Tab-separated table of C-alpha atoms and ligand atoms in Angstrom:
chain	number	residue	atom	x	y	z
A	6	UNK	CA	-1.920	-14.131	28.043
A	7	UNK	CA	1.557	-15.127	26.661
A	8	UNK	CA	4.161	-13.092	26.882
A	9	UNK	CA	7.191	-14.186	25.284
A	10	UNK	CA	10.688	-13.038	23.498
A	11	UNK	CA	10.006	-12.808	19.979
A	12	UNK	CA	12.972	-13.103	17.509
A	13	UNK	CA	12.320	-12.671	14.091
A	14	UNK	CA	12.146	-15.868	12.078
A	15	UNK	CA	12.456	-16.501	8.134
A	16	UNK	CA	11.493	-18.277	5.314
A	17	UNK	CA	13.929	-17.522	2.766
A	18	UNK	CA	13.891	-13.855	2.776
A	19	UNK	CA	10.510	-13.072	4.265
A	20	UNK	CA	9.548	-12.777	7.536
A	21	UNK	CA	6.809	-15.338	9.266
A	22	UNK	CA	6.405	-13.785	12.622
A	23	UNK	CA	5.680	-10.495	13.452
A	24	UNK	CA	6.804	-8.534	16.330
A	25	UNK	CA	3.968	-6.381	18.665
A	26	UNK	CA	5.877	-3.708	20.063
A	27	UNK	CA	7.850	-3.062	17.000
A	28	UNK	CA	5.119	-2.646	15.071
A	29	UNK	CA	3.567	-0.355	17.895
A	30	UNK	CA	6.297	2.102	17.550
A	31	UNK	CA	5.952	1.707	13.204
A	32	UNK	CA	2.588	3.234	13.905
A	33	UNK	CA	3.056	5.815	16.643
A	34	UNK	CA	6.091	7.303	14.463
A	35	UNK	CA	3.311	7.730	11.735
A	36	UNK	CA	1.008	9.097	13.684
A	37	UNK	CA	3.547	11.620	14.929
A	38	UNK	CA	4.581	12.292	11.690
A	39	UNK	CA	0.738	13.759	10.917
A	40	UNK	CA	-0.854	14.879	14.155
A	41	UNK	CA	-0.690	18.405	14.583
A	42	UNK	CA	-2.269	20.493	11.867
A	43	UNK	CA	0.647	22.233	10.792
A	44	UNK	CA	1.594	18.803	9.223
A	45	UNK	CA	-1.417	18.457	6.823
A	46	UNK	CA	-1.433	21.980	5.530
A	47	UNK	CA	-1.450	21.833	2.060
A	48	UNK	CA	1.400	23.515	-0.380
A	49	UNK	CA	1.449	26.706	-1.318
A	50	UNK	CA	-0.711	27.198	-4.439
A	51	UNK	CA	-3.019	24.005	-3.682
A	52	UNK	CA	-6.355	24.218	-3.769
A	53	UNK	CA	-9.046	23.971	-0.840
A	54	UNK	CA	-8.188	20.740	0.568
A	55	UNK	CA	-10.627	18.195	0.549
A	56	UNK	CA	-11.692	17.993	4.802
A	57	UNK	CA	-12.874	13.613	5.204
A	58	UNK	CA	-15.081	13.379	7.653
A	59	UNK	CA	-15.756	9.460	7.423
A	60	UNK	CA	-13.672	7.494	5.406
A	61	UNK	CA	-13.161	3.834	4.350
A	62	UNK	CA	-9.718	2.349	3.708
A	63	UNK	CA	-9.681	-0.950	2.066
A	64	UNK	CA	-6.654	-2.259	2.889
A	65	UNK	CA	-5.845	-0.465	5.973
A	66	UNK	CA	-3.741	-2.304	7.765
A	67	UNK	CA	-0.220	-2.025	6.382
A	68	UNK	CA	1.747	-0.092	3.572
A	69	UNK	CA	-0.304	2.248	1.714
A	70	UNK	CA	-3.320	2.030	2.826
A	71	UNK	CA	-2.108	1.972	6.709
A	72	UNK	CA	-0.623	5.413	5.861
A	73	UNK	CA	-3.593	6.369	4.207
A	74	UNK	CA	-5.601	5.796	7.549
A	75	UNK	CA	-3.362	7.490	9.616
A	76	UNK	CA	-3.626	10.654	7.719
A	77	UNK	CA	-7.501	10.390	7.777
A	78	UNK	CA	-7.792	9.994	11.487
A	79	UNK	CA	-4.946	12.269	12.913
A	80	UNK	CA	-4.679	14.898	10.378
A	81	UNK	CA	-8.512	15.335	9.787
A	82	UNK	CA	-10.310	14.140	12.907
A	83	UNK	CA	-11.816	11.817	10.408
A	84	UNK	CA	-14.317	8.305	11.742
A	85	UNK	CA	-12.316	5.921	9.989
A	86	UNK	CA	-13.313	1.967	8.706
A	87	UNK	CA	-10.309	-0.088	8.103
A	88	UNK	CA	-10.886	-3.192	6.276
A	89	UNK	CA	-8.061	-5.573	5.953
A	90	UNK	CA	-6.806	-9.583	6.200
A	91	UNK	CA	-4.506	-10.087	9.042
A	92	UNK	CA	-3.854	-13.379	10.564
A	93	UNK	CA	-4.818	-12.654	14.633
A	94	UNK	CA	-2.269	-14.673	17.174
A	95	UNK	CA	-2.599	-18.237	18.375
A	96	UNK	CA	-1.121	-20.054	20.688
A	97	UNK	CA	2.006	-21.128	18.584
A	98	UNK	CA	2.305	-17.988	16.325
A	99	UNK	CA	2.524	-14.416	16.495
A	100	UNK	CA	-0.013	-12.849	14.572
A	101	UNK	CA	0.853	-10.663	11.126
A	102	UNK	CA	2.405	-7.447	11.706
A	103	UNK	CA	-0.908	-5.626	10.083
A	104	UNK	CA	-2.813	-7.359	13.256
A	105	UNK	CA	-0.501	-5.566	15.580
A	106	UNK	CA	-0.351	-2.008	13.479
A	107	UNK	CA	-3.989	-2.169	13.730
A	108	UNK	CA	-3.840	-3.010	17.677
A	109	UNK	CA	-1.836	-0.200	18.072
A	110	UNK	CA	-3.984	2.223	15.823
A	111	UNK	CA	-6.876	1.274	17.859
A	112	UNK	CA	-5.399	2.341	20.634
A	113	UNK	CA	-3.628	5.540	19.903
A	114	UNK	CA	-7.303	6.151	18.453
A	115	UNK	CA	-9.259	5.889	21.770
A	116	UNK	CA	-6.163	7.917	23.102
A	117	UNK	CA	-6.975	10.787	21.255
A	118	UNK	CA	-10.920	10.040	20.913
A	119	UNK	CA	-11.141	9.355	17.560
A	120	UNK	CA	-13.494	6.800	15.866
A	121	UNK	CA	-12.038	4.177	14.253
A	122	UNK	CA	-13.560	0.496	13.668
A	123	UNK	CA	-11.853	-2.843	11.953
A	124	UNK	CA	-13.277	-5.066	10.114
A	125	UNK	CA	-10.943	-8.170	9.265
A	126	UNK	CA	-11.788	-10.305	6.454
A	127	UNK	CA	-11.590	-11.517	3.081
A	128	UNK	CA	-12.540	-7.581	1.186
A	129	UNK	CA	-13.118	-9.223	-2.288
A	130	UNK	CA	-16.047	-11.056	-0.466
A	131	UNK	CA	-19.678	-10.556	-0.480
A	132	UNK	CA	-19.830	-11.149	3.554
A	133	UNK	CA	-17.017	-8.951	3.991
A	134	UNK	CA	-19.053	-5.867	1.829
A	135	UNK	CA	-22.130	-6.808	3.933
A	136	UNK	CA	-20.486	-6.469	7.100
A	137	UNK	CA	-18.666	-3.269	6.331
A	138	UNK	CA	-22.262	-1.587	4.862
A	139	UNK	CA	-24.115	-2.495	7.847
A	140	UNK	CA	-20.932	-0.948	10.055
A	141	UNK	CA	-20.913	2.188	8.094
A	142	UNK	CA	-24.819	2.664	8.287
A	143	UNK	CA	-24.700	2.663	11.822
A	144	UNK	CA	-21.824	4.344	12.443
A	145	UNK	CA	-20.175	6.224	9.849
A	146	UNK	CA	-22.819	7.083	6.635
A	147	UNK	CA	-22.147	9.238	4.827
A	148	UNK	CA	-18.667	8.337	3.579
A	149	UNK	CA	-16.752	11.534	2.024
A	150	UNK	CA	-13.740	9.494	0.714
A	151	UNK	CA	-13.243	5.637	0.104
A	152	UNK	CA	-9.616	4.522	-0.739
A	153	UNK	CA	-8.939	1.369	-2.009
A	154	UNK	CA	-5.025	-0.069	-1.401
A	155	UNK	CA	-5.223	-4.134	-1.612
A	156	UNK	CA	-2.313	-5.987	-2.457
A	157	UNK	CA	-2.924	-9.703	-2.784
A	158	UNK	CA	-1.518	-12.829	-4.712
A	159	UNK	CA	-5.406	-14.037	-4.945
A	160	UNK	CA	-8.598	-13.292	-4.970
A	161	UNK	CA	-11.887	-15.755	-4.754
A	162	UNK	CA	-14.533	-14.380	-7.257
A	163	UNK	CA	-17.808	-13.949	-5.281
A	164	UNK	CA	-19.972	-14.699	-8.321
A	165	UNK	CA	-18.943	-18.614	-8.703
A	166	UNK	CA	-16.244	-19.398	-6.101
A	167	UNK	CA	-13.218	-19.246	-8.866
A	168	UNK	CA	-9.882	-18.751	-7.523
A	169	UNK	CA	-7.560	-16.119	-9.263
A	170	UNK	CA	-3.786	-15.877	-8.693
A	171	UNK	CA	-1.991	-13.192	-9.596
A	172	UNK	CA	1.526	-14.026	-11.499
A	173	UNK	CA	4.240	-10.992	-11.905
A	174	UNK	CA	5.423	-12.012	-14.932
A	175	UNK	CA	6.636	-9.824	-18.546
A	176	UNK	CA	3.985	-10.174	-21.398
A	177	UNK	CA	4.819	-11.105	-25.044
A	178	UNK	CA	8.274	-12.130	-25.109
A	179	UNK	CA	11.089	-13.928	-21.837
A	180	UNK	CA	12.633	-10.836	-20.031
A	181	UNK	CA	16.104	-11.127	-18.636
A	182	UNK	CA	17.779	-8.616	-16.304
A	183	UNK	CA	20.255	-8.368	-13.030
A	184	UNK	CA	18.488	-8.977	-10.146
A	185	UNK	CA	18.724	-9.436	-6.252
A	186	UNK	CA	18.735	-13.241	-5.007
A	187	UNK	CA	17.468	-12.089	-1.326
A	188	UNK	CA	17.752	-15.248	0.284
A	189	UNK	CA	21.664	-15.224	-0.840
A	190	UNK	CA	21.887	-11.507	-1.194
A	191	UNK	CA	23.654	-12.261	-4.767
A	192	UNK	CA	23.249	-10.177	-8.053
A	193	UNK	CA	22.129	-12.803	-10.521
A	194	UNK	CA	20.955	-12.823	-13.601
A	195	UNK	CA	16.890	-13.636	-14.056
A	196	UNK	CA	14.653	-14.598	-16.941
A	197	UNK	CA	11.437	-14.572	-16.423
A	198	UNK	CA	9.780	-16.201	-19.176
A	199	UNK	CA	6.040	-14.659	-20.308
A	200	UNK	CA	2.795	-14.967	-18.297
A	201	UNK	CA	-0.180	-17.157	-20.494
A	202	UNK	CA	-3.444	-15.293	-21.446
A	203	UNK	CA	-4.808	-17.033	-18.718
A	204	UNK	CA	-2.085	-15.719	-16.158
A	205	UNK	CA	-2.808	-12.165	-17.760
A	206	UNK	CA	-6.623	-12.567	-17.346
A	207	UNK	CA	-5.905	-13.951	-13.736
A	208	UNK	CA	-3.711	-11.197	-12.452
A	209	UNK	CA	-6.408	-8.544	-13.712
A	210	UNK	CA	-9.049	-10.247	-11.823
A	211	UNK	CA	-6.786	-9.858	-8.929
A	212	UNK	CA	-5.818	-6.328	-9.191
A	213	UNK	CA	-7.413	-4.901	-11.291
A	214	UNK	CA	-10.203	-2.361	-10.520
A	215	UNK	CA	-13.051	-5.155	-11.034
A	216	UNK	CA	-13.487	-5.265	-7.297
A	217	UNK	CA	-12.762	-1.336	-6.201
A	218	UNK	CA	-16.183	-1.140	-8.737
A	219	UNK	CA	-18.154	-3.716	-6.504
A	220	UNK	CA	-17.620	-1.691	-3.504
A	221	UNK	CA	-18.235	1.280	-5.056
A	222	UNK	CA	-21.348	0.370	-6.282
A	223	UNK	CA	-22.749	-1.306	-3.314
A	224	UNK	CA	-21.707	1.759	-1.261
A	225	UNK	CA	-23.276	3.710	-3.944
A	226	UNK	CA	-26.752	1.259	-4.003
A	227	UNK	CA	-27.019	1.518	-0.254
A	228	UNK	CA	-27.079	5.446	-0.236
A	229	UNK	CA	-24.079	5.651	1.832
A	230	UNK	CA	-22.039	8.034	-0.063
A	231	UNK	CA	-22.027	11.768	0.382
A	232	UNK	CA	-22.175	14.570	-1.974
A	233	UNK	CA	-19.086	15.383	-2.919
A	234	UNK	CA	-17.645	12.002	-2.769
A	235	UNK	CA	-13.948	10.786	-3.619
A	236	UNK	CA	-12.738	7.579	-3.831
A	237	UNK	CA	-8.751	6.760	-4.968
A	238	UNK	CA	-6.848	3.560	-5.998
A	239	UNK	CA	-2.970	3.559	-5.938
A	240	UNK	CA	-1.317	2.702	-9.127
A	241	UNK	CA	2.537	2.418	-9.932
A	242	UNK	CA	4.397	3.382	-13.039
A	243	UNK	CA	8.355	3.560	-12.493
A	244	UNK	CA	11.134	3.815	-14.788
A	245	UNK	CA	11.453	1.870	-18.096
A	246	UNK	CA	13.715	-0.236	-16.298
A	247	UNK	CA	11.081	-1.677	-14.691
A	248	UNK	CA	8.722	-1.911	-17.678
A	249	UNK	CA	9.156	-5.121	-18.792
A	250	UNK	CA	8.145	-6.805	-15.800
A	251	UNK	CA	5.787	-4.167	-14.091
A	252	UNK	CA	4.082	-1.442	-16.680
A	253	UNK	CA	4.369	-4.092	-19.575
A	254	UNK	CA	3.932	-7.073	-17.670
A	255	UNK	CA	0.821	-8.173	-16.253
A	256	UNK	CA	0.542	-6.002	-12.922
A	257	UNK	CA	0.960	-3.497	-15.547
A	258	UNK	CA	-2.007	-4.956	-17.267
A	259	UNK	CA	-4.414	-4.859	-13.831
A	260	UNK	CA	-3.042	-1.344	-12.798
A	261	UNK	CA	-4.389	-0.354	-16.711
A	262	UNK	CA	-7.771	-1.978	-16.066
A	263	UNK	CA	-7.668	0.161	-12.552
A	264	UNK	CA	-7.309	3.299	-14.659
A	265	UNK	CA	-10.447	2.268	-16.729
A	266	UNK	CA	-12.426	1.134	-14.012
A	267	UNK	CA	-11.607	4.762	-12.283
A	268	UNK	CA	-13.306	6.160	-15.692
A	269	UNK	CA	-16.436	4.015	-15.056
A	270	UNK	CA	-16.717	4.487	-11.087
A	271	UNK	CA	-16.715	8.490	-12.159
A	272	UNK	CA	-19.048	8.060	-14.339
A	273	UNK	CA	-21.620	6.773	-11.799
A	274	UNK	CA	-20.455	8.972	-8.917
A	275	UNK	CA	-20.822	12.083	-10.861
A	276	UNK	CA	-24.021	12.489	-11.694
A	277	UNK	CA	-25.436	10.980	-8.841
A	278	UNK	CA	-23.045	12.602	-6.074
A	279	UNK	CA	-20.870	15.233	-7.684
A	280	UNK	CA	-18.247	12.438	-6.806
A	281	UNK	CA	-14.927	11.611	-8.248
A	282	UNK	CA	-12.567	8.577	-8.991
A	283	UNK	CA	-8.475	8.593	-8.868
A	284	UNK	CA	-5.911	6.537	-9.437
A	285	UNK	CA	-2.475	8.229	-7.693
A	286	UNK	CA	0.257	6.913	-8.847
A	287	UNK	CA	2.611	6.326	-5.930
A	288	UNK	CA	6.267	6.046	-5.404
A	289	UNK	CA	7.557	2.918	-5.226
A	290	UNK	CA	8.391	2.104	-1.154
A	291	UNK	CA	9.625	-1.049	0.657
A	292	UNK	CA	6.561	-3.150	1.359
A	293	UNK	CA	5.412	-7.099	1.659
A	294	UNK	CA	3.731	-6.268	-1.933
A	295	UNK	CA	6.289	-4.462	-3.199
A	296	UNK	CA	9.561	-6.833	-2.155
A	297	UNK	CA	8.153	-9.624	-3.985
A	298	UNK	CA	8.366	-7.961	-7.538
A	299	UNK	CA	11.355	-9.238	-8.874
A	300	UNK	CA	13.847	-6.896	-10.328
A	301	UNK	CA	12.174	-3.930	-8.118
A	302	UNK	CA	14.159	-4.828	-4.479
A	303	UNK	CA	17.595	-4.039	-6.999
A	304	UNK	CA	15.609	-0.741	-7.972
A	305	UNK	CA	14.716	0.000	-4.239
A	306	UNK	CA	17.966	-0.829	-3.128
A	307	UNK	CA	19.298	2.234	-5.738
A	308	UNK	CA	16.900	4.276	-5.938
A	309	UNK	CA	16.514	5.063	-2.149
A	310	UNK	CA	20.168	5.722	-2.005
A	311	UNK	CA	19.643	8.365	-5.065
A	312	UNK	CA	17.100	9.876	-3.643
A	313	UNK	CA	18.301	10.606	0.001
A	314	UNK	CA	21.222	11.753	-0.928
A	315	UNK	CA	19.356	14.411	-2.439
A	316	UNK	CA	16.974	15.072	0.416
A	317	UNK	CA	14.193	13.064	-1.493
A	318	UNK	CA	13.120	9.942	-0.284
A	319	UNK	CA	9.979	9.495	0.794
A	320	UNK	CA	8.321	7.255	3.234
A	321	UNK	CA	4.585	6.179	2.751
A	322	UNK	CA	3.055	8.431	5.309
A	323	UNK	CA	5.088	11.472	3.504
A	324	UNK	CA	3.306	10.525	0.530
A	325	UNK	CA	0.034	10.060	1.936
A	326	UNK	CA	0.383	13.301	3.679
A	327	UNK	CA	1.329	14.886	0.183
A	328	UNK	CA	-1.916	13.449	-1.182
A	329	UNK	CA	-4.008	14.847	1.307
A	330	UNK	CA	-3.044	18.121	1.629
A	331	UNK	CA	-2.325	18.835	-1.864
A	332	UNK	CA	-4.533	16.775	-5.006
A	333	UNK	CA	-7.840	15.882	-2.747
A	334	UNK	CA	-9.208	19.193	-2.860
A	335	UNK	CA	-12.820	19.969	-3.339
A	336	UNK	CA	-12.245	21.070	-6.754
A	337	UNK	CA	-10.616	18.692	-9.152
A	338	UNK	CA	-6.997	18.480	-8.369
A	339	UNK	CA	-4.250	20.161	-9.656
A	340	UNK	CA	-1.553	18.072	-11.031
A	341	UNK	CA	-3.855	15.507	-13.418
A	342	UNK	CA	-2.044	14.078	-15.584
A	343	UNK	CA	-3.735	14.960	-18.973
A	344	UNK	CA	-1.305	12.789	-21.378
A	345	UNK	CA	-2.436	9.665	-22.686
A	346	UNK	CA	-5.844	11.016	-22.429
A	347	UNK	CA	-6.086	9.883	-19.046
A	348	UNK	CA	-7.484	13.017	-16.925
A	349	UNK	CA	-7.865	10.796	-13.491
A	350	UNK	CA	-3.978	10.402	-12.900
A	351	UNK	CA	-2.559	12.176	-9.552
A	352	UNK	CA	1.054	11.684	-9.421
A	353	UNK	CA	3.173	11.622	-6.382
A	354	UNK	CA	5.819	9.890	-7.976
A	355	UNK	CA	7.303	13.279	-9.347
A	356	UNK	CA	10.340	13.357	-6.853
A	357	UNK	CA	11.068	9.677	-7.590
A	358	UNK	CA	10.808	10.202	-11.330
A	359	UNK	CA	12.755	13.562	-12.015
A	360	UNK	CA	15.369	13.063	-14.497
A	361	UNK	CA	18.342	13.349	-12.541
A	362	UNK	CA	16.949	11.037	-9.978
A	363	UNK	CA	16.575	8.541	-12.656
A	364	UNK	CA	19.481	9.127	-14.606
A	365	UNK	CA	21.860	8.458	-11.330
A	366	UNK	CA	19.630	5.281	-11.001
A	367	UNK	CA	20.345	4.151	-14.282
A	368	UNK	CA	23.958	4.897	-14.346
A	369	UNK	CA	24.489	2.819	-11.038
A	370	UNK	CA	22.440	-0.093	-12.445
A	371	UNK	CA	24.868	-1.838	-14.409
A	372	UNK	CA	28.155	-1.532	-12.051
A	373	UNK	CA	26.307	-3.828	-9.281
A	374	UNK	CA	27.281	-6.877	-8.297
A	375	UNK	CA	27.729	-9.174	-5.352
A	376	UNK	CA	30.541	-8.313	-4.212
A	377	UNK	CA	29.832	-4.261	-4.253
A	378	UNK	CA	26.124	-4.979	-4.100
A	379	UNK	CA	26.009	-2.796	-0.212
A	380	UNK	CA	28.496	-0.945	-1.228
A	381	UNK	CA	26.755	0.773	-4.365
A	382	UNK	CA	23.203	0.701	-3.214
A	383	UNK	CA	21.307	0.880	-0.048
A	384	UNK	CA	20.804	-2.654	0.071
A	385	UNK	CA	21.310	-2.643	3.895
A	386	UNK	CA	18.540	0.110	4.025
A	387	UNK	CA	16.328	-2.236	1.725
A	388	UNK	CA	16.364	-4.959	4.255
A	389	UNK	CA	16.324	-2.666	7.436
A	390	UNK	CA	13.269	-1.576	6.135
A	391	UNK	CA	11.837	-4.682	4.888
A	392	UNK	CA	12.393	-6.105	8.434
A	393	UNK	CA	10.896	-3.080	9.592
A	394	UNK	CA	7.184	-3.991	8.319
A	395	UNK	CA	7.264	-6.964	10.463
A	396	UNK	CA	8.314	-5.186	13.441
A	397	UNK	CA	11.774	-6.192	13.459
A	398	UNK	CA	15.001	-4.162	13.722
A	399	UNK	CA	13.096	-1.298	14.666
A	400	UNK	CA	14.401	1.654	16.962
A	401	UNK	CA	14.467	1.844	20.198
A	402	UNK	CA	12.787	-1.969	20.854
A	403	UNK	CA	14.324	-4.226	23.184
A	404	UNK	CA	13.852	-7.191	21.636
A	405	UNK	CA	15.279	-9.392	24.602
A	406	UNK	CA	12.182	-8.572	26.704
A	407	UNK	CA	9.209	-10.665	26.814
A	408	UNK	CA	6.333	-8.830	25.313
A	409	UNK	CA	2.448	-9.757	25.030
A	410	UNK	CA	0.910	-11.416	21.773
A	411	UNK	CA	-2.097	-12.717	22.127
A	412	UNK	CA	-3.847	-9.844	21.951
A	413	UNK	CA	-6.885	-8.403	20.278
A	414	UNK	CA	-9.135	-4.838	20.043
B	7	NAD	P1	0.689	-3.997	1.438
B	7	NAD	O1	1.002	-5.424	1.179
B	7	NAD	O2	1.499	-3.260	2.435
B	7	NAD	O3	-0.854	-3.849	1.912
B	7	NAD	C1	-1.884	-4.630	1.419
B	7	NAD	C2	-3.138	-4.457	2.252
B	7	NAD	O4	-4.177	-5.240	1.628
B	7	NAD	C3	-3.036	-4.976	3.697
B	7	NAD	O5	-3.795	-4.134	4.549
B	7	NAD	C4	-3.713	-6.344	3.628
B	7	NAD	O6	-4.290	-6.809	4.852
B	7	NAD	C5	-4.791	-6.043	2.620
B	7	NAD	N1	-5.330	-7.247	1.968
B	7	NAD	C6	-4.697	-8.137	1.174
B	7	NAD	N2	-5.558	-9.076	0.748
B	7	NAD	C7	-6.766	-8.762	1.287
B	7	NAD	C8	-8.061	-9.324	1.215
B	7	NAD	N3	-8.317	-10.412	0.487
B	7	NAD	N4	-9.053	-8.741	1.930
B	7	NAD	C9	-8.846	-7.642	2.702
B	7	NAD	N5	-7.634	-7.047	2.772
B	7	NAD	C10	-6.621	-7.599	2.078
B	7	NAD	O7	0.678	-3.304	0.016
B	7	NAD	P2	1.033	-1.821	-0.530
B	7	NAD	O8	2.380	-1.875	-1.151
B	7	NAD	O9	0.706	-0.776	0.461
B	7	NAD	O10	0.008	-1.750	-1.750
B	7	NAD	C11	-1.221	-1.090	-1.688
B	7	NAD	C12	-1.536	-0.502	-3.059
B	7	NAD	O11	-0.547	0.476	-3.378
B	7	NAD	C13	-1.488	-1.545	-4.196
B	7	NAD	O12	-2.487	-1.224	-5.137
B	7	NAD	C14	-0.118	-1.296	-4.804
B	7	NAD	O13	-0.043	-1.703	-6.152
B	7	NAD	C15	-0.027	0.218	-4.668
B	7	NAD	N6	1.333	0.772	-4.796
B	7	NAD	C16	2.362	0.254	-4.076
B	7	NAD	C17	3.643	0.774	-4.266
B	7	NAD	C18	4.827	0.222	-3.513
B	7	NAD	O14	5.965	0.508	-3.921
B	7	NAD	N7	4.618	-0.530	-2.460
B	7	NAD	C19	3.853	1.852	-5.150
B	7	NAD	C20	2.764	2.385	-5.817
B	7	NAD	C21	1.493	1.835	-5.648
């Protein structure tokens, strides 16, 4: 046992401690923002929604794929596997802030008798996919839906022990644009000159879809997928902006490779299960992943101002919910996109890309600067938030009191 007072310490602008209780209440006002049915009932017009009855998340324990749980579990009564990589506490450090969210899922879960296992390791493993098949044989087969939300900077190929790191970086040519020093909080200038093949080819082996098809497969292999079967990576598209260093640049690259790995995956579900593969393309939300895009805290900053001023914003678990209730229905969803040839595209950025939205965005864009920087955007909102993931700054937490963390589930 150690309880102690936690204050929030930094390295430059990120945060290397994590605070328990704060994260506790990050996931309780999640869960309360789906239990109760009424929540999860989908739109008017949707089709039958898709009911999960045992789901995997890879990548469960923050962001995304944290929300994504959540929704499972408390909005569906769904037996939920959460795979993740979370540093657990030791005696001279807190552990990460997705240790604690899941401490606190696990409880709420047994709360409300739900079923809900962790399994913490390395997911681009071959241990960590044998672990998870033997859990989910004995206590969750057959899945119904399998999302897939890692963010990482690296990944370790299974086959020969390689290490991959991913570089966000423009392709082709240097790209220059205003950006937010966080450390300083000053509006600089940035040129980020362009990734080598070999950072391209690296950053698709990281997130690209190469690994969502391992899993799939194996999962596949070992029988343990039901008829009927979904399984859904996130993706990210944005304004043009943003191209240069996300859609064009080499994130851009692995989220394309996602798109055609979603293609393949379908093609072996379908036949086989009557399954399907999507990529839902997400709006862009303050996360560890996220905040270290450059350029994209400036766009975060302004576009959350935009859009809650117009009653907009969304916060992960609003999207989540959205993608529940309304595109995983038993038949194929509603809003595909069908351009580009790509028929495999849910999009629940549609609020964050209307025009007006956008247009205010890019209007703003070019009047910050230091000196107005919290006056024109929501910059204070950006780092609230940002704090927020590790616990800190959040409502209602005394954060003079001692609390407990060394803890585990
Ligand atoms: P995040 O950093 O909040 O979450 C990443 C998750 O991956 C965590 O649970 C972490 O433990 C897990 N993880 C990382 N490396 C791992 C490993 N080796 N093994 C097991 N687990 C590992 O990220 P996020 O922003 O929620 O991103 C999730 C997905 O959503 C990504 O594909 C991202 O591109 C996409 N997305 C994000 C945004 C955004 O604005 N944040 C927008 C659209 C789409």
């Amino acid at each position: 046992m150690s309880q102690q007072i936690v204050k929030r310490r930094s390295r430059g602008f990120i945060c290397v401690n994590a605070h328990p209780e704060g994260c506790r209440r990050n996931v309780e006002r999640q869960i309360a923002a789906i239990d109760g049915s009424s929540s999860i009932l989908p739109s008017p017009g949707s089709p039958e929604p898709l009911v999960p009855h045992n789901v995997l998340v890879i990548g469960a324990s923050t962001g995304y794929g944290l929300a994504s749980r959540i929704t499972a579990a408390w909005g569906y009564e769904a037996r939920t596997l959460g795979v993740f990589f979370e540093r657990p506490p030791d005696e001279s450090k807190t552990a990460t802030a997705g240790y604690y969210n899941t401490l606190a899922l696990d409880a709420y879960a047994k709360r409300d008798g739900l079923f809900a296992a962790h399994l913490n390791g390395d997911a681009f493993s071959d241990e960590t996919k044998r672990e998870a098949i033997a859990l989910i044989r004995r206590e969750l087969a057959p899945l119904d839906l399998v999302i897939y939300s890692l963010a990482s900077p690296k990944r370790t190929d299974p086959r020969n022990g390689v290490v991959y790191n991913s570089a966000l970086k423009p392709i082709g040519e240097a790209f220059s644009n205003r950006t937010i020093e966080l450390d300083s909080e000053k509006v600089v200038d940035i040129t980020l000159p362009p990734a080598t093949d070999k950072e391209i080819a690296d950053t698709v082996a990281v997130m690209g879809g190469e690994d969502w098809r391992l899993w799939m497969e194996a999962l596949a292999d070992e029988g343990l997928l039901a008829s009927g079967v979904c399984t859904v990576a996130y993706s990210y598209i944005g304004p043009a902006v943003t191209w240069p260093i996300y859609r064009d640049g080499t994130i851009g690259r692995a989220k394309q490779d996602l798109e055609n790995v979603a293609v393949a995956i379908e093609s072996m579900l379908e036949p086989k299960f009557d399954g399907r593969a999507l990529v839902s393309v997400n709006k862009a939300v303050v996360t560890q992943a996220s905040a270290a895009i450059p350029v994209v805290p400036l766009y975060l900053s302004l576009l959350s101002k935009v859009m809650r001023a117009k009653g907009l914003e969304e916060s992960p678990i609003e999207q989540m919910r959205r993608l529940f209730a309304d595109h995983l229905s038993k038949s194929p969803p509603p809003i595909l996109e069908t351009q580009e040839g790509n028929t495999r595209r849910v999009r629940l950025d549609d609020r964050e890309m209307r025009a007006d939205v956008q247009a205010e965005v890019a209007a703003l864009w070019p009047q910050v600067n230091t000196e107005n920087l919290r006056a024109v955007t929501d910059f204070a909102g950006f780092q609230r938030e940002f704090r927020n993931l590790f616990g800190f700054e959040v409502e209602g937490v005394d954060y003079d009191e001692p609390v407990e963390t060394d803890l585990s589930w």
